[in-house]
Amino acid sequence: MNTVLVTAGCGQIGDHICSGLLKKGNAVIAVDTKDSGYNTGKDNFTFVEGAPTDKNVYGDLFENNHIDMLVHAAFTVDNDLGPIVTDKEISSSKQCDKFMFRYAINAGVNKIVLLSTDKVYDFPKTREPIREDGDLKINTNYAELKIASEKALVMEMQHSKNVLVCITRSAPVYTLNFTDNLMSKITDPKDGAKFIAGKGQYGFQMCCVHNLVDFILCFVKYADNSSYNGIYNVGDKLLTTAADIVNFMREHHHLGTVFQRSGGGTVSKLKGIFGGNKEEKTNYRYLDMNKLEYNNMLDTTKASKMLSFRWDIHNTK
């Protein structure tokens, strides 16, 4: 039985990661500031209270337990951060990374999985999918936080050639009940009104949490040599359209008035509402109108070699 340490293991994403690992026969140690209760009482689950920057907590865990794998989900939005990513959180994340990866490698872990984000990419003005070697554009606080984590992990890897490392660049997540990221895609940030342009057939790259968890489980179980090292894009197989979101919310949740704005340049006209606002750069849920006209998808071909992304907005749970 492998023992997996999950940082931020009781957050929106961490709960599902831990649950999946337990179902696959792993022992799980979840560290977070408080226990959500989601996995409490399950066999082979241990909760340890601690903030991501509690160096002594993690030092004791690595010293007193044989930990085979690390899933680093701390400082992942929707896991333990609010929609506004602050400079202080960027600083705390860097502080955590300074010791987390070193502890793991010195303790002899076999695998490290780091949760990152597709926000590090420069979304091109084409309909070409964005691949793992695509251009980067670090223009939000969350992208800055995560690219720093990626670099810290790569730097630490110079000290060990035996640890398998997976960096997952995930699209914004959702579940049946977690809909904040979905709703942000049909919300005018200027007045909070819900809207779609034209018939709402423009798309967004999203990621059902269960697709993200399934990928992590596959890497934990099947990655067995250095060829698995690297960056993986993780998202739904198909784009989620604005119309999909409206229909989903009406079927499963309450959704008030949704305004239909005419097509024919509407998206270009709407871009003016952003105007370089500081909050645009710090709020990871802001609606980026520049992406609407191009329907950019993440290329998940590399990740798909390990699993089939079977979850989407129509069958999420």
GROMACS .gro file of C-alpha atoms in nm:
model
  317
    1MET     CA    1   0.000   0.000   0.000
    2ASN     CA    2   0.140   0.340  -0.101
    3THR     CA    3   0.117   0.639   0.130
    4VAL     CA    4   0.030   0.966  -0.043
    5LEU     CA    5   0.065   1.307   0.122
    6VAL     CA    6  -0.186   1.559  -0.015
    7THR     CA    7  -0.135   1.926   0.069
    8ALA     CA    8  -0.459   2.127   0.099
    9GLY     CA    9  -0.622   1.785   0.113
   10CYS     CA   10  -0.954   1.907   0.252
   11GLY     CA   11  -1.037   2.175  -0.004
   12GLN     CA   12  -1.273   2.173  -0.303
   13ILE     CA   13  -1.023   1.977  -0.512
   14GLY     CA   14  -0.830   1.809  -0.232
   15ASP     CA   15  -1.138   1.629  -0.099
   16HIS     CA   16  -1.192   1.456  -0.433
   17ILE     CA   17  -0.823   1.375  -0.480
   18CYS     CA   18  -0.806   1.209  -0.139
   19SER     CA   19  -1.131   1.020  -0.196
   20GLY     CA   20  -1.007   0.885  -0.528
   21LEU     CA   21  -0.672   0.780  -0.383
   22LEU     CA   22  -0.845   0.596  -0.098
   23LYS     CA   23  -1.074   0.411  -0.340
   24LYS     CA   24  -0.766   0.293  -0.528
   25GLY     CA   25  -0.617   0.136  -0.216
   26ASN     CA   26  -0.373   0.406  -0.106
   27ALA     CA   27  -0.318   0.539   0.244
   28VAL     CA   28  -0.369   0.915   0.246
   29ILE     CA   29  -0.235   1.187   0.475
   30ALA     CA   30  -0.424   1.511   0.413
   31VAL     CA   31  -0.283   1.835   0.550
   32ASP     CA   32  -0.501   2.144   0.569
   33THR     CA   33  -0.602   2.423   0.806
   34LYS     CA   34  -0.923   2.238   0.894
   35ASP     CA   35  -1.092   1.905   0.825
   36SER     CA   36  -1.383   1.933   0.581
   37GLY     CA   37  -1.526   1.601   0.703
   38TYR     CA   38  -1.552   1.470   0.345
   39ASN     CA   39  -1.319   1.175   0.405
   40THR     CA   40  -1.325   1.163   0.786
   41GLY     CA   41  -1.369   0.811   0.920
   42LYS     CA   42  -1.262   0.635   0.600
   43ASP     CA   43  -1.007   0.357   0.630
   44ASN     CA   44  -0.645   0.463   0.578
   45PHE     CA   45  -0.726   0.836   0.590
   46THR     CA   46  -0.537   1.065   0.826
   47PHE     CA   47  -0.600   1.436   0.869
   48VAL     CA   48  -0.322   1.661   0.999
   49GLU     CA   49  -0.392   2.022   1.084
   50GLY     CA   50  -0.143   2.266   0.937
   51ALA     CA   51  -0.110   2.567   0.709
   52PRO     CA   52   0.089   2.529   0.384
   53THR     CA   53   0.368   2.736   0.537
   54ASP     CA   54   0.393   2.528   0.858
   55LYS     CA   55   0.742   2.398   0.791
   56ASN     CA   56   0.764   2.201   1.116
   57VAL     CA   57   0.437   2.015   1.048
   58TYR     CA   58   0.564   1.889   0.714
   59GLY     CA   59   0.911   1.822   0.849
   60ASP     CA   60   0.765   1.593   1.114
   61LEU     CA   61   0.541   1.416   0.862
   62PHE     CA   62   0.825   1.335   0.624
   63GLU     CA   63   1.053   1.232   0.911
   64ASN     CA   64   0.805   1.007   1.092
   65ASN     CA   65   0.622   0.847   0.798
   66HIS     CA   66   0.728   0.657   0.489
   67ILE     CA   67   0.566   0.875   0.223
   68ASP     CA   68   0.574   0.735  -0.128
   69MET     CA   69   0.412   1.020  -0.319
   70LEU     CA   70   0.331   1.390  -0.283
   71VAL     CA   71   0.030   1.559  -0.442
   72HIS     CA   72   0.086   1.933  -0.395
   73ALA     CA   73  -0.255   2.100  -0.419
   74ALA     CA   74  -0.187   2.385  -0.177
   75PHE     CA   75  -0.235   2.734  -0.320
   76THR     CA   76  -0.462   2.599  -0.590
   77VAL     CA   77  -0.760   2.822  -0.655
   78ASP     CA   78  -1.093   2.655  -0.573
   79ASN     CA   79  -0.899   2.453  -0.319
   80ASP     CA   80  -0.793   2.701  -0.054
   81LEU     CA   81  -0.780   3.045  -0.217
   82GLY     CA   82  -1.055   3.299  -0.276
   83PRO     CA   83  -1.127   3.448  -0.620
   84ILE     CA   84  -0.884   3.734  -0.555
   85VAL     CA   85  -0.526   3.604  -0.548
   86THR     CA   86  -0.323   3.846  -0.336
   87ASP     CA   87   0.044   3.938  -0.333
   88LYS     CA   88   0.063   3.792   0.017
   89GLU     CA   89  -0.060   3.455  -0.111
   90ILE     CA   90   0.200   3.462  -0.388
   91SER     CA   91   0.467   3.520  -0.124
   92SER     CA   92   0.330   3.242   0.100
   93SER     CA   93   0.325   2.998  -0.191
   94LYS     CA   94   0.691   3.066  -0.265
   95GLN     CA   95   0.773   3.020   0.104
   96CYS     CA   96   0.596   2.682   0.103
   97ASP     CA   97   0.766   2.562  -0.215
   98LYS     CA   98   1.111   2.640  -0.074
   99PHE     CA   99   1.088   2.351   0.171
  100MET     CA  100   0.808   2.128   0.037
  101PHE     CA  101   0.988   1.984  -0.265
  102ARG     CA  102   1.320   1.956  -0.082
  103TYR     CA  103   1.158   1.764   0.203
  104ALA     CA  104   0.986   1.528  -0.041
  105ILE     CA  105   1.297   1.452  -0.242
  106ASN     CA  106   1.518   1.409   0.065
  107ALA     CA  107   1.257   1.170   0.209
  108GLY     CA  108   1.280   0.953  -0.103
  109VAL     CA  109   0.931   0.997  -0.248
  110ASN     CA  110   0.871   0.820  -0.577
  111LYS     CA  111   0.640   1.072  -0.743
  112ILE     CA  112   0.541   1.437  -0.712
  113VAL     CA  113   0.227   1.583  -0.868
  114LEU     CA  114   0.195   1.962  -0.875
  115LEU     CA  115  -0.140   2.123  -0.957
  116SER     CA  116  -0.087   2.422  -1.185
  117THR     CA  117  -0.310   2.621  -1.424
  118ASP     CA  118  -0.372   2.689  -1.791
  119LYS     CA  119  -0.364   3.059  -1.706
  120VAL     CA  120   0.013   3.052  -1.758
  121TYR     CA  121  -0.047   3.027  -2.135
  122ASP     CA  122  -0.065   3.305  -2.389
  123PHE     CA  123  -0.392   3.215  -2.559
  124PRO     CA  124  -0.321   3.276  -2.930
  125LYS     CA  125  -0.565   3.449  -3.163
  126THR     CA  126  -0.630   3.133  -3.358
  127ARG     CA  127  -0.842   2.822  -3.315
  128GLU     CA  128  -0.535   2.604  -3.278
  129PRO     CA  129  -0.526   2.399  -2.956
  130ILE     CA  130  -0.277   2.506  -2.690
  131ARG     CA  131  -0.009   2.245  -2.635
  132GLU     CA  132   0.221   2.196  -2.338
  133ASP     CA  133   0.506   2.372  -2.520
  134GLY     CA  134   0.288   2.673  -2.608
  135ASP     CA  135   0.393   3.030  -2.539
  136LEU     CA  136   0.356   3.155  -2.183
  137LYS     CA  137   0.213   3.489  -2.073
  138ILE     CA  138   0.224   3.555  -1.700
  139ASN     CA  139  -0.023   3.841  -1.663
  140THR     CA  140  -0.235   3.742  -1.362
  141ASN     CA  141  -0.148   3.687  -0.997
  142TYR     CA  142  -0.254   3.325  -1.014
  143ALA     CA  143  -0.035   3.260  -1.318
  144GLU     CA  144   0.259   3.423  -1.138
  145LEU     CA  145   0.199   3.209  -0.829
  146LYS     CA  146   0.183   2.884  -1.023
  147ILE     CA  147   0.469   2.943  -1.264
  148ALA     CA  148   0.688   3.014  -0.960
  149SER     CA  149   0.584   2.676  -0.814
  150GLU     CA  150   0.663   2.501  -1.141
  151LYS     CA  151   1.008   2.660  -1.155
  152ALA     CA  152   1.077   2.572  -0.791
  153LEU     CA  153   0.993   2.207  -0.858
  154VAL     CA  154   1.205   2.190  -1.173
  155MET     CA  155   1.496   2.351  -0.987
  156GLU     CA  156   1.469   2.100  -0.702
  157MET     CA  157   1.464   1.814  -0.952
  158GLN     CA  158   1.826   1.893  -1.031
  159HIS     CA  159   1.909   1.719  -0.703
  160SER     CA  160   1.735   1.392  -0.796
  161LYS     CA  161   1.693   1.195  -1.114
  162ASN     CA  162   1.485   0.920  -0.956
  163VAL     CA  163   1.164   1.108  -0.872
  164LEU     CA  164   0.886   1.110  -1.131
  165VAL     CA  165   0.730   1.455  -1.163
  166CYS     CA  166   0.398   1.559  -1.312
  167ILE     CA  167   0.288   1.922  -1.352
  168THR     CA  168  -0.083   1.939  -1.435
  169ARG     CA  169  -0.194   2.260  -1.604
  170SER     CA  170  -0.565   2.243  -1.548
  171ALA     CA  171  -0.848   2.451  -1.689
  172PRO     CA  172  -1.094   2.610  -1.439
  173VAL     CA  173  -1.279   2.334  -1.253
  174TYR     CA  174  -1.642   2.264  -1.170
  175THR     CA  175  -1.868   1.992  -1.031
  176LEU     CA  176  -2.244   1.954  -1.013
  177ASN     CA  177  -2.249   2.174  -0.703
  178PHE     CA  178  -1.940   2.387  -0.756
  179THR     CA  179  -2.054   2.628  -1.027
  180ASP     CA  180  -1.868   2.953  -0.952
  181ASN     CA  181  -1.625   2.908  -1.240
  182LEU     CA  182  -1.909   2.824  -1.479
  183MET     CA  183  -2.119   3.121  -1.372
  184SER     CA  184  -1.829   3.362  -1.417
  185LYS     CA  185  -1.832   3.280  -1.788
  186ILE     CA  186  -2.182   3.422  -1.834
  187THR     CA  187  -2.153   3.712  -1.588
  188ASP     CA  188  -2.087   4.068  -1.700
  189PRO     CA  189  -1.818   4.187  -1.458
  190LYS     CA  190  -1.935   4.544  -1.496
  191ASP     CA  191  -2.287   4.505  -1.354
  192GLY     CA  192  -2.314   4.139  -1.252
  193ALA     CA  193  -2.586   4.065  -1.508
  194LYS     CA  194  -2.602   3.719  -1.665
  195PHE     CA  195  -2.578   3.725  -2.044
  196ILE     CA  196  -2.490   3.536  -2.360
  197ALA     CA  197  -2.381   3.688  -2.689
  198GLY     CA  198  -2.579   3.573  -2.990
  199LYS     CA  199  -2.692   3.214  -2.936
  200GLY     CA  200  -2.418   3.144  -2.683
  201GLN     CA  201  -2.226   2.903  -2.901
  202TYR     CA  202  -1.885   3.049  -2.814
  203GLY     CA  203  -1.686   2.814  -2.594
  204PHE     CA  204  -1.468   2.795  -2.286
  205GLN     CA  205  -1.211   2.537  -2.185
  206MET     CA  206  -1.323   2.398  -1.849
  207CYS     CA  207  -1.229   2.092  -1.643
  208CYS     CA  208  -1.463   1.871  -1.447
  209VAL     CA  209  -1.292   1.800  -1.114
  210HIS     CA  210  -1.343   1.428  -1.175
  211ASN     CA  211  -1.134   1.446  -1.496
  212LEU     CA  212  -0.853   1.610  -1.299
  213VAL     CA  213  -0.875   1.347  -1.025
  214ASP     CA  214  -0.886   1.060  -1.274
  215PHE     CA  215  -0.571   1.188  -1.440
  216ILE     CA  216  -0.387   1.219  -1.108
  217LEU     CA  217  -0.493   0.866  -1.011
  218CYS     CA  218  -0.361   0.731  -1.342
  219PHE     CA  219  -0.027   0.904  -1.299
  220VAL     CA  220   0.006   0.781  -0.941
  221LYS     CA  221  -0.070   0.424  -1.045
  222TYR     CA  222   0.084   0.382  -1.389
  223ALA     CA  223   0.376   0.624  -1.431
  224ASP     CA  224   0.678   0.399  -1.393
  225ASN     CA  225   0.972   0.557  -1.577
  226SER     CA  226   1.121   0.893  -1.665
  227SER     CA  227   0.929   0.918  -1.992
  228TYR     CA  228   0.625   1.017  -1.784
  229ASN     CA  229   0.800   1.325  -1.642
  230GLY     CA  230   0.674   1.662  -1.758
  231ILE     CA  231   0.381   1.896  -1.807
  232TYR     CA  232   0.029   1.775  -1.887
  233ASN     CA  233  -0.268   1.982  -1.999
  234VAL     CA  234  -0.584   1.862  -1.824
  235GLY     CA  235  -0.933   1.971  -1.923
  236ASP     CA  236  -1.261   1.847  -2.064
  237LYS     CA  237  -1.254   1.675  -2.402
  238LEU     CA  238  -1.473   1.941  -2.562
  239LEU     CA  239  -1.532   2.311  -2.505
  240THR     CA  240  -1.817   2.412  -2.275
  241THR     CA  241  -2.032   2.672  -2.448
  242ALA     CA  242  -2.211   2.961  -2.282
  243ALA     CA  243  -2.539   2.799  -2.388
  244ASP     CA  244  -2.432   2.475  -2.217
  245ILE     CA  245  -2.377   2.666  -1.894
  246VAL     CA  246  -2.717   2.835  -1.908
  247ASN     CA  247  -2.895   2.505  -1.974
  248PHE     CA  248  -2.696   2.331  -1.698
  249MET     CA  249  -2.779   2.597  -1.441
  250ARG     CA  250  -3.148   2.598  -1.530
  251GLU     CA  251  -3.167   2.219  -1.502
  252HIS     CA  252  -2.976   2.173  -1.177
  253HIS     CA  253  -2.982   2.511  -1.001
  254HIS     CA  254  -3.169   2.838  -0.985
  255LEU     CA  255  -3.083   3.083  -1.262
  256GLY     CA  256  -3.256   3.416  -1.298
  257THR     CA  257  -3.280   3.636  -1.606
  258VAL     CA  258  -3.019   3.583  -1.876
  259PHE     CA  259  -2.990   3.862  -2.131
  260GLN     CA  260  -2.928   3.775  -2.493
  261ARG     CA  261  -2.705   4.029  -2.659
  262SER     CA  262  -2.698   4.049  -3.035
  263GLY     CA  263  -2.410   3.899  -3.228
  264GLY     CA  264  -2.218   4.077  -3.499
  265GLY     CA  265  -1.930   4.238  -3.313
  266THR     CA  266  -2.092   4.217  -2.971
  267VAL     CA  267  -1.789   4.047  -2.822
  268SER     CA  268  -1.553   4.314  -2.953
  269LYS     CA  269  -1.776   4.589  -2.816
  270LEU     CA  270  -1.794   4.418  -2.476
  271LYS     CA  271  -1.415   4.417  -2.439
  272GLY     CA  272  -1.429   4.780  -2.336
  273ILE     CA  273  -1.574   4.690  -1.997
  274PHE     CA  274  -1.238   4.564  -1.872
  275GLY     CA  275  -1.018   4.868  -1.925
  276GLY     CA  276  -0.708   4.736  -1.746
  277ASN     CA  277  -0.873   4.715  -1.405
  278LYS     CA  278  -0.634   4.592  -1.134
  279GLU     CA  279  -0.893   4.340  -1.016
  280GLU     CA  280  -0.887   4.181  -1.361
  281LYS     CA  281  -0.532   4.071  -1.294
  282THR     CA  282  -0.593   3.944  -0.943
  283ASN     CA  283  -0.935   3.779  -0.983
  284TYR     CA  284  -0.886   3.445  -1.156
  285ARG     CA  285  -1.254   3.420  -1.241
  286TYR     CA  286  -1.276   3.739  -1.447
  287LEU     CA  287  -1.435   3.699  -1.788
  288ASP     CA  288  -1.163   3.741  -2.050
  289MET     CA  289  -1.351   3.856  -2.358
  290ASN     CA  290  -1.040   3.818  -2.575
  291LYS     CA  291  -1.076   3.440  -2.557
  292LEU     CA  292  -1.439   3.427  -2.668
  293GLU     CA  293  -1.376   3.495  -3.035
  294TYR     CA  294  -1.117   3.220  -3.073
  295ASN     CA  295  -1.251   2.922  -2.872
  296ASN     CA  296  -0.901   2.814  -2.776
  297MET     CA  297  -0.882   2.458  -2.647
  298LEU     CA  298  -0.614   2.291  -2.442
  299ASP     CA  299  -0.455   2.005  -2.629
  300THR     CA  300  -0.499   1.711  -2.390
  301THR     CA  301  -0.352   1.453  -2.629
  302LYS     CA  302  -0.056   1.381  -2.401
  303ALA     CA  303  -0.272   1.327  -2.094
  304SER     CA  304  -0.521   1.122  -2.297
  305LYS     CA  305  -0.258   0.856  -2.348
  306MET     CA  306  -0.314   0.761  -1.984
  307LEU     CA  307  -0.693   0.795  -1.967
  308SER     CA  308  -1.006   0.896  -2.152
  309PHE     CA  309  -1.159   1.219  -2.024
  310ARG     CA  310  -1.512   1.092  -1.962
  311TRP     CA  311  -1.663   1.373  -1.752
  312ASP     CA  312  -1.822   1.693  -1.878
  313ILE     CA  313  -2.092   1.942  -1.785
  314HIS     CA  314  -2.363   1.698  -1.897
  315ASN     CA  315  -2.269   1.409  -1.669
  316THR     CA  316  -2.076   1.569  -1.381
  317LYS     CA  317  -2.168   1.470  -1.029
   0.00000   0.00000   0.00000
